[in-house]
Short mmCIF file of C-alpha atoms in Angstrom, two decimals:
data_model
loop_
_atom_site.label_atom_id
_atom_site.label_comp_id
_atom_site.label_asym_id
_atom_site.label_seq_id
_atom_site.Cartn_x
_atom_site.Cartn_y
_atom_site.Cartn_z
CA MET A 8 125.75 105.15 85.49
CA ALA A 9 124.87 108.76 86.28
CA ILE A 10 128.45 110.07 86.20
CA GLU A 11 127.23 113.46 85.01
CA GLN A 12 125.43 113.92 88.36
CA ILE A 13 128.70 113.83 90.32
CA ASP A 14 128.81 117.64 90.38
CA SER A 15 125.50 117.71 92.26
CA LEU A 16 127.02 116.02 95.29
CA THR A 17 127.85 117.95 98.44
CA PRO A 18 131.44 117.83 99.76
CA ARG A 19 130.34 115.39 102.49
CA GLU A 20 128.61 113.13 99.95
CA ARG A 21 131.76 113.11 97.81
CA GLU A 22 133.81 112.12 100.85
CA ILE A 23 131.42 109.30 101.74
CA LEU A 24 131.28 108.09 98.12
CA SER A 25 135.09 107.91 98.06
CA LEU A 26 135.15 105.84 101.25
CA ILE A 27 132.47 103.49 99.92
CA ALA A 28 134.55 102.96 96.77
CA GLU A 29 137.56 102.15 98.93
CA GLY A 30 135.60 99.34 100.60
CA ASP A 31 134.66 100.93 103.94
CA SER A 32 131.39 99.82 105.53
CA LEU A 33 128.88 102.45 106.66
CA SER A 34 129.93 101.76 110.26
CA ASP A 35 133.59 102.34 109.33
CA ILE A 36 132.69 105.61 107.63
CA ALA A 37 130.67 106.75 110.65
CA ARG A 38 133.68 106.14 112.91
CA LYS A 39 136.14 107.84 110.54
CA LEU A 40 133.98 110.93 110.10
CA HIS A 41 132.81 111.03 113.73
CA ARG A 42 129.16 110.96 112.69
CA SER A 43 126.26 108.72 113.69
CA LEU A 44 125.54 105.64 111.62
CA LYS A 45 122.08 107.04 110.90
CA THR A 46 123.61 110.21 109.42
CA ILE A 47 125.85 108.15 107.13
CA GLU A 48 122.90 105.97 106.09
CA THR A 49 120.97 109.11 105.14
CA HIS A 50 123.89 110.31 102.99
CA ARG A 51 124.07 106.83 101.40
CA LEU A 52 120.40 107.00 100.42
CA SER A 53 120.94 110.49 99.00
CA LEU A 54 123.88 109.22 96.92
CA GLY A 55 121.74 106.42 95.53
CA ARG A 56 118.99 108.82 94.49
CA LYS A 57 121.30 111.43 92.94
CA LEU A 58 123.48 108.92 91.08
CA ASN A 59 120.71 106.43 90.24
CA ALA A 60 122.75 103.67 91.89
CA THR A 61 121.14 100.75 93.69
CA ASN A 62 124.18 99.11 95.31
CA ARG A 63 127.75 99.65 96.48
CA VAL A 64 129.32 98.27 93.31
CA GLU A 65 127.51 100.85 91.16
CA LEU A 66 128.57 103.64 93.52
CA ALA A 67 132.18 102.45 93.37
CA ARG A 68 132.09 102.38 89.56
CA ILE A 69 130.81 105.97 89.46
CA ALA A 70 133.44 107.17 91.94
CA ILE A 71 136.29 105.65 89.93
CA ALA A 72 134.93 106.49 86.46
CA SER A 73 134.52 110.14 87.49
CA GLY A 74 138.06 110.33 88.85
CA LEU A 75 136.83 110.95 92.39
CA VAL A 76 138.90 108.05 93.68
CA SER A 77 141.77 106.09 92.17
CA ILE A 78 142.11 102.48 93.28
CA GLY A 79 145.34 101.68 91.53
CA SER A 80 147.29 101.93 88.32
CA GLU A 81 149.60 98.90 88.39
CA PRO A 82 148.61 95.68 86.67
CA ILE A 83 147.19 93.06 89.01
CA SER A 84 148.62 89.56 88.71
CA PRO A 85 146.54 86.76 87.14
CA PRO A 86 143.81 85.52 87.10
CA GLY A 87 142.01 87.52 84.45
CA ASP A 88 142.81 89.45 81.35
CA GLY A 89 146.38 90.68 81.79
CA SER A 90 145.64 93.79 79.73
CA LYS A 91 143.29 95.23 82.37
CA PHE A 92 144.76 97.56 84.96
CA GLY A 93 144.13 97.65 88.71
CA ALA A 94 141.06 99.87 89.03
CA GLU A 95 139.16 98.30 86.15
CA ARG A 96 139.95 94.76 87.20
CA GLU A 97 139.04 95.41 90.84
CA LEU A 98 135.64 96.68 89.77
CA ASN A 99 135.17 93.67 87.52
CA TRP A 100 136.00 91.40 90.45
CA LEU A 101 133.56 93.24 92.72
CA SER A 102 130.83 93.01 90.09
CA ALA A 103 131.41 89.30 89.49
CA ILE A 104 131.33 88.43 93.20
CA SER A 105 128.28 90.64 93.80
CA GLU A 106 126.41 89.00 90.96
CA ALA A 107 127.20 85.55 92.36
CA VAL A 108 125.73 86.31 95.81
CA ASN A 109 123.08 88.88 95.00
CA GLN A 110 120.01 86.60 95.00
CA VAL A 111 120.81 84.35 97.97
CA SER A 112 120.83 84.77 101.73
CA GLY A 113 121.75 83.04 104.96
CA ARG A 114 123.95 79.97 104.74
CA ARG A 115 123.57 79.86 100.95
CA TYR A 116 125.11 83.33 100.78
CA ILE A 117 128.06 82.25 102.91
CA ASP A 118 128.75 79.17 100.77
CA ARG A 119 128.37 81.05 97.51
CA LEU A 120 130.59 83.93 98.65
CA CYS A 121 133.40 81.48 99.45
CA VAL A 122 133.03 79.86 96.03
CA ALA A 123 132.95 83.22 94.24
CA LEU A 124 136.04 84.51 96.04
CA THR A 125 138.11 81.50 94.97
CA GLN A 126 136.81 81.55 91.40
CA VAL A 127 137.05 85.30 90.80
CA LEU A 128 140.26 86.06 92.73
CA GLY A 129 141.99 82.82 91.75
CA VAL A 130 143.00 81.91 95.31
CA ARG A 131 142.98 78.32 96.54
CA PHE A 132 140.85 78.78 99.69
CA ALA A 133 138.21 81.24 100.90
CA ALA A 134 136.38 80.90 104.19
CA VAL A 135 133.85 82.47 106.52
CA CYS A 136 134.70 81.50 110.10
CA MET A 137 131.71 81.89 112.41
CA ILE A 138 131.75 82.51 116.16
CA ASP A 139 128.85 80.75 117.84
CA PRO A 140 127.05 83.49 119.89
CA ASP A 141 126.08 80.89 122.52
CA SER A 142 129.63 79.71 123.14
CA ARG A 143 131.93 82.70 122.73
CA THR A 144 133.97 81.69 125.76
CA SER A 145 135.02 78.42 124.10
CA GLY A 146 136.76 80.31 121.33
CA LYS A 147 135.79 77.73 118.72
CA LEU A 148 135.17 78.74 115.12
CA THR A 149 132.85 77.01 112.65
CA VAL A 150 134.50 77.26 109.26
CA ALA A 151 132.56 77.27 105.97
CA TYR A 152 134.98 77.23 103.06
CA SER A 153 135.61 76.65 99.38
CA GLU A 154 138.68 75.16 97.72
CA ARG A 155 139.16 76.23 94.10
CA GLY A 156 135.43 76.77 93.56
CA ASN A 157 134.26 73.62 95.36
CA THR A 158 132.34 73.88 98.63
CA GLY A 159 133.98 71.89 101.43
CA GLN A 160 132.46 70.23 104.46
CA PRO A 161 132.29 72.75 107.35
CA PHE A 162 134.53 72.01 110.30
CA THR A 163 135.19 73.39 113.79
CA CYS A 164 138.61 74.61 114.86
CA ASP A 165 140.43 76.31 117.70
CA PRO A 166 142.02 79.59 116.47
CA ALA A 167 144.88 79.45 118.97
CA ASN A 168 148.33 79.80 117.36
CA LYS A 169 146.75 80.24 113.94
CA PRO A 170 146.25 83.24 111.63
CA ALA A 171 142.63 83.34 112.85
CA GLN A 172 143.85 84.28 116.32
CA THR A 173 145.74 87.26 114.89
CA VAL A 174 142.64 88.37 112.99
CA LEU A 175 140.45 88.15 116.10
CA GLU A 176 142.98 90.04 118.23
CA GLN A 177 144.17 92.68 115.75
CA GLY A 178 141.29 92.96 113.26
CA VAL A 179 143.33 91.91 110.24
CA CYS A 180 146.10 89.50 109.23
CA ARG A 181 148.04 90.03 105.98
CA VAL A 182 150.93 87.73 105.13
CA THR A 183 151.87 87.77 101.46
CA SER A 184 154.42 84.93 101.75
CA GLY A 185 155.88 82.55 104.31
CA ILE A 186 152.71 82.15 106.36
CA ALA A 187 153.53 78.56 107.44
CA LYS A 188 156.83 79.69 108.98
CA LEU A 189 155.03 82.29 111.08
CA TYR A 190 152.45 79.77 112.32
CA PRO A 191 154.34 76.45 112.59
CA HIS A 192 151.63 74.92 114.83
CA ASP A 193 148.91 75.26 112.18
CA ALA A 194 148.87 71.79 110.64
CA ARG A 195 146.45 72.75 107.86
CA LEU A 196 148.80 75.42 106.50
CA ILE A 197 151.66 72.95 106.35
CA GLU A 198 149.52 70.11 104.95
CA HIS A 199 148.29 72.20 102.01
CA GLY A 200 151.55 74.05 101.41
CA ILE A 201 149.95 77.43 102.07
CA GLU A 202 152.17 80.41 101.31
CA SER A 203 149.95 83.50 101.86
CA PHE A 204 146.94 84.58 103.92
CA MET A 205 144.52 87.54 104.09
CA GLY A 206 141.81 87.77 106.75
CA ILE A 207 139.63 90.48 108.32
CA ARG A 208 137.53 90.41 111.47
CA LEU A 209 133.78 90.81 111.02
CA ASP A 210 132.55 93.28 113.66
CA ASP A 211 128.90 94.32 113.87
CA ASP A 212 127.71 97.86 114.59
CA ARG A 213 128.06 97.21 118.33
CA GLY A 214 131.70 96.24 117.92
CA ILE A 215 130.99 92.57 118.64
CA SER A 216 132.93 90.07 116.54
CA ALA A 217 130.73 87.76 114.49
CA GLY A 218 133.56 85.92 112.76
CA ILE A 219 136.29 86.14 110.12
CA LEU A 220 136.35 86.48 106.32
CA ALA A 221 139.58 85.13 104.83
CA ILE A 222 141.38 83.91 101.72
CA TRP A 223 144.65 81.96 101.50
CA ASP A 224 146.74 80.52 98.71
CA ASP A 225 149.63 78.15 97.96
CA LYS A 226 151.54 80.89 96.16
CA PRO A 227 152.60 84.43 97.19
CA MET A 228 149.78 86.97 97.28
CA GLN A 229 149.89 89.98 94.94
CA GLU A 230 148.08 93.31 95.46
CA ALA A 231 147.27 92.77 99.14
CA ASP A 232 145.64 96.21 99.44
CA THR A 233 143.23 95.38 96.64
CA LEU A 234 142.32 92.01 98.10
CA GLU A 235 141.73 93.49 101.55
CA ARG A 236 139.41 96.15 100.07
CA ILE A 237 137.42 93.44 98.32
CA LEU A 238 137.00 91.47 101.55
CA ARG A 239 135.95 94.60 103.43
CA PHE A 240 133.50 95.43 100.66
CA PHE A 241 131.52 92.29 101.48
CA ALA A 242 132.02 92.41 105.26
CA SER A 243 128.77 94.16 106.25
CA ARG A 244 126.56 91.83 104.21
CA THR A 245 128.46 88.80 105.51
CA ILE A 246 127.87 89.88 109.13
CA ALA A 247 124.12 90.18 108.46
CA GLU A 248 124.01 86.79 106.76
CA LEU A 249 125.92 85.16 109.61
CA GLU A 250 123.24 86.35 112.00
CA SER A 251 120.55 85.16 109.61
CA ALA A 252 122.15 81.72 109.28
CA TYR A 253 122.47 81.44 113.04
CA LYS A 254 118.80 82.22 113.56
CA ALA A 255 117.81 79.69 110.91
CA GLU A 256 119.86 77.06 112.75
CA GLN A 257 118.13 78.04 115.98
CA MET A 258 114.73 77.39 114.38
CA ILE A 259 115.81 73.99 113.15
CA GLN A 260 117.12 73.06 116.60
CA LEU A 261 113.89 74.30 118.19
CA GLN A 262 111.86 72.17 115.81
CA ARG A 263 113.93 69.10 116.71
CA GLN A 264 113.46 69.75 120.42
CA ILE A 265 109.70 70.06 120.03
CA GLU A 266 109.54 66.90 117.95
CA GLN A 267 111.53 65.01 120.58
CA GLN A 268 109.59 66.33 123.57
CA SER A 269 106.03 66.56 122.19
CA PRO A 270 103.72 63.56 122.71
CA THR A 271 102.58 61.77 119.57
CA PRO A 272 98.93 61.98 118.39
CA SER A 273 98.40 58.39 119.62
CA ASP A 274 99.43 59.48 123.11
CA LEU A 275 97.12 62.50 123.13
CA PRO A 276 94.26 62.08 120.64
CA GLY A 277 93.21 65.34 119.08
CA GLN A 278 96.18 67.23 120.56
CA ASP A 279 97.11 70.29 118.48
CA HIS A 280 100.89 70.66 118.62
CA ALA A 281 100.84 74.44 118.46
CA GLY A 282 104.54 74.85 119.18
CA SER A 283 105.58 72.55 116.35
CA ASN A 284 103.12 74.19 113.96
CA LYS A 285 104.54 77.64 114.68
CA VAL A 286 108.08 76.42 114.06
CA ASN A 287 106.93 74.89 110.77
CA GLU A 288 105.40 78.25 109.82
CA LEU A 289 108.70 80.01 110.58
CA LEU A 290 110.61 77.48 108.48
CA LYS A 291 108.18 78.02 105.59
CA ILE A 292 108.69 81.78 105.85
CA ARG A 293 112.45 81.26 105.78
CA GLN A 294 112.31 79.04 102.73
CA SER A 295 110.05 81.44 100.82
CA LEU A 296 112.51 84.32 101.38
CA ASP A 297 115.77 82.49 100.69
CA SER A 298 116.05 83.67 97.08
CA LEU A 299 115.38 87.35 97.82
CA ALA A 300 117.63 90.21 98.93
CA GLY A 301 117.52 93.97 99.56
CA THR A 302 114.21 95.83 99.47
CA ARG A 303 112.49 92.84 97.83
CA PHE A 304 113.42 90.75 100.85
CA LEU A 305 112.12 93.36 103.32
CA SER A 306 108.79 93.78 101.53
CA ALA A 307 108.28 90.04 101.17
CA LEU A 308 109.25 89.50 104.81
CA THR A 309 106.69 91.89 106.26
CA ASP A 310 103.93 90.67 103.93
CA THR A 311 104.67 87.04 104.72
CA LEU A 312 104.77 87.66 108.48
CA CYS A 313 101.27 89.12 108.34
CA GLU A 314 99.90 86.29 106.22
CA SER A 315 101.61 83.38 107.98
CA LEU A 316 101.37 84.55 111.59
CA GLY A 317 97.91 86.12 111.27
CA VAL A 318 98.94 89.55 112.57
CA SER A 319 97.57 92.82 111.23
CA HIS A 320 100.86 94.72 110.88
CA ALA A 321 104.54 93.90 110.40
CA GLY A 322 107.35 96.35 109.79
CA VAL A 323 111.08 96.95 109.49
CA CYS A 324 112.19 100.32 110.84
CA VAL A 325 115.32 102.42 111.04
CA GLN A 326 116.06 105.15 113.56
CA GLU A 327 116.18 108.80 112.57
CA MET A 328 115.81 112.22 114.15
CA ILE A 329 112.41 113.96 113.92
CA GLU A 330 112.63 117.62 114.89
CA ASP A 331 115.68 116.86 117.05
CA ARG A 332 113.89 114.03 118.82
CA PRO A 333 114.61 110.30 118.35
CA GLY A 334 112.17 108.59 116.03
CA PHE A 335 111.63 105.80 113.53
CA PHE A 336 111.08 105.55 109.80
CA THR A 337 109.47 102.40 108.41
CA ILE A 338 111.44 101.16 105.39
CA SER A 339 108.95 98.31 104.94
CA LEU A 340 105.44 98.19 106.39
CA SER A 341 102.75 95.62 105.71
CA GLU A 342 99.10 95.86 106.76
CA HIS A 343 97.18 92.59 106.49
CA GLY A 344 99.73 91.28 103.98
CA VAL A 345 99.72 94.36 101.71
CA GLN A 346 102.49 96.95 101.57
CA ALA A 347 101.43 100.21 103.21
CA GLU A 348 102.82 103.74 102.88
CA PHE A 349 105.99 104.61 104.77
CA THR A 350 105.48 106.41 108.06
CA ARG A 351 107.52 108.29 110.66
CA TYR A 352 106.85 108.41 114.37
CA LEU A 353 108.56 109.43 117.61
CA LEU A 354 110.40 106.84 119.63
CA GLU A 355 109.31 108.21 123.02
CA HIS A 356 106.55 106.32 124.86
CA SER A 357 106.38 103.63 122.18
CA PRO A 358 106.98 99.86 122.29
CA CYS A 359 110.03 100.43 120.09
CA GLU A 360 111.64 102.55 122.82
CA ILE A 361 111.56 99.53 125.16
CA THR A 362 112.72 97.24 122.33
CA ILE A 363 115.76 99.44 121.66
CA ALA A 364 116.62 99.52 125.36
CA ASN A 365 116.16 95.79 126.06
CA GLY A 366 116.85 94.16 122.69
CA SER A 367 113.34 92.67 122.48
CA TYR A 368 109.85 93.33 123.80
CA CYS A 369 106.49 91.59 123.76
CA LEU A 370 103.12 92.76 125.10
CA SER A 371 100.23 90.38 124.56
CA GLY A 372 97.46 92.81 125.52
CA GLY A 373 96.63 96.29 126.75
CA ARG A 374 98.88 98.19 124.36
CA LYS A 375 96.69 101.30 124.32
CA ARG A 376 96.66 101.45 128.12
CA ALA A 377 100.38 100.78 128.40
CA PHE A 378 101.31 103.46 125.86
CA SER A 379 98.52 105.95 126.28
CA GLN A 380 101.05 108.82 126.42
CA GLY A 381 102.45 107.99 122.97
#
């Protein structure tokens, strides 16, 4: 860790580093400091370069080791080595959970996160409760969970009169003891003898709820502040993986629909089932990227899109300001399946401007004519 570089940070970078160490997401920091998310992302990249840190856990370690932030000084209750104090143990927990989920994505990430939370924190249950984007009005939650390190069979539940309802309405639910008495209509709490509960709402950058991340136990919960910080630390990644898992499920459902509706080769000799083939290509792309994360995932994604879909360019971009005008910076760009140099360009009169406004955009021909002013 580059602790000696802490003096090179600006006051704003020190403030952001402290908030990262306390478990705030970049979106949370942007709201607290009344700055744009893009501005906070730029500071985050600068912190990584100056401190030679590649992830949030390393940044948190540097912040605490340098004395910039103090997470706690009281011993945390078991599990773990009872000789370790709060700050050191919290970082060890963060590192252990991060290591467990670092190389997986999508639904595998969700399952492994639940397992890691129960194993590392020593709680009985951990769960990611997902809101189906296509049926928000129903209020149903799909729950992926682990019990004492074992992955359970996902189930669907109604959050009404349960701790999940409090999380969805208030953003957080913390009950360190007596949870079953507060929610007497939750049969699962009573059945398992649950005593304590901690849950946070997973809101994306638009403020839309994607689900809930929660832990609960059959004994009173110690160090609730610490446990909430740990959950919030993994909130942003969990939101992204929920969206990824949902899209993967959409592809599988689309493939099933095509298989059910498409005529068989005996019905139409020589028929090329283009729709089914494209879905198969998407599934292959998904499978090839499942074990990657971070910048490796982005680079592999754009390269694979070019190769599998036969397009000349594929890119992942982030917004930034270019001479006080809105623009884009490509954080991964592939040209014919080979990584190209990063580039910056203005948002005005570009396809991306329409994409930002509408959420998606497709133009099958005539791009030069359509965007001749760009």
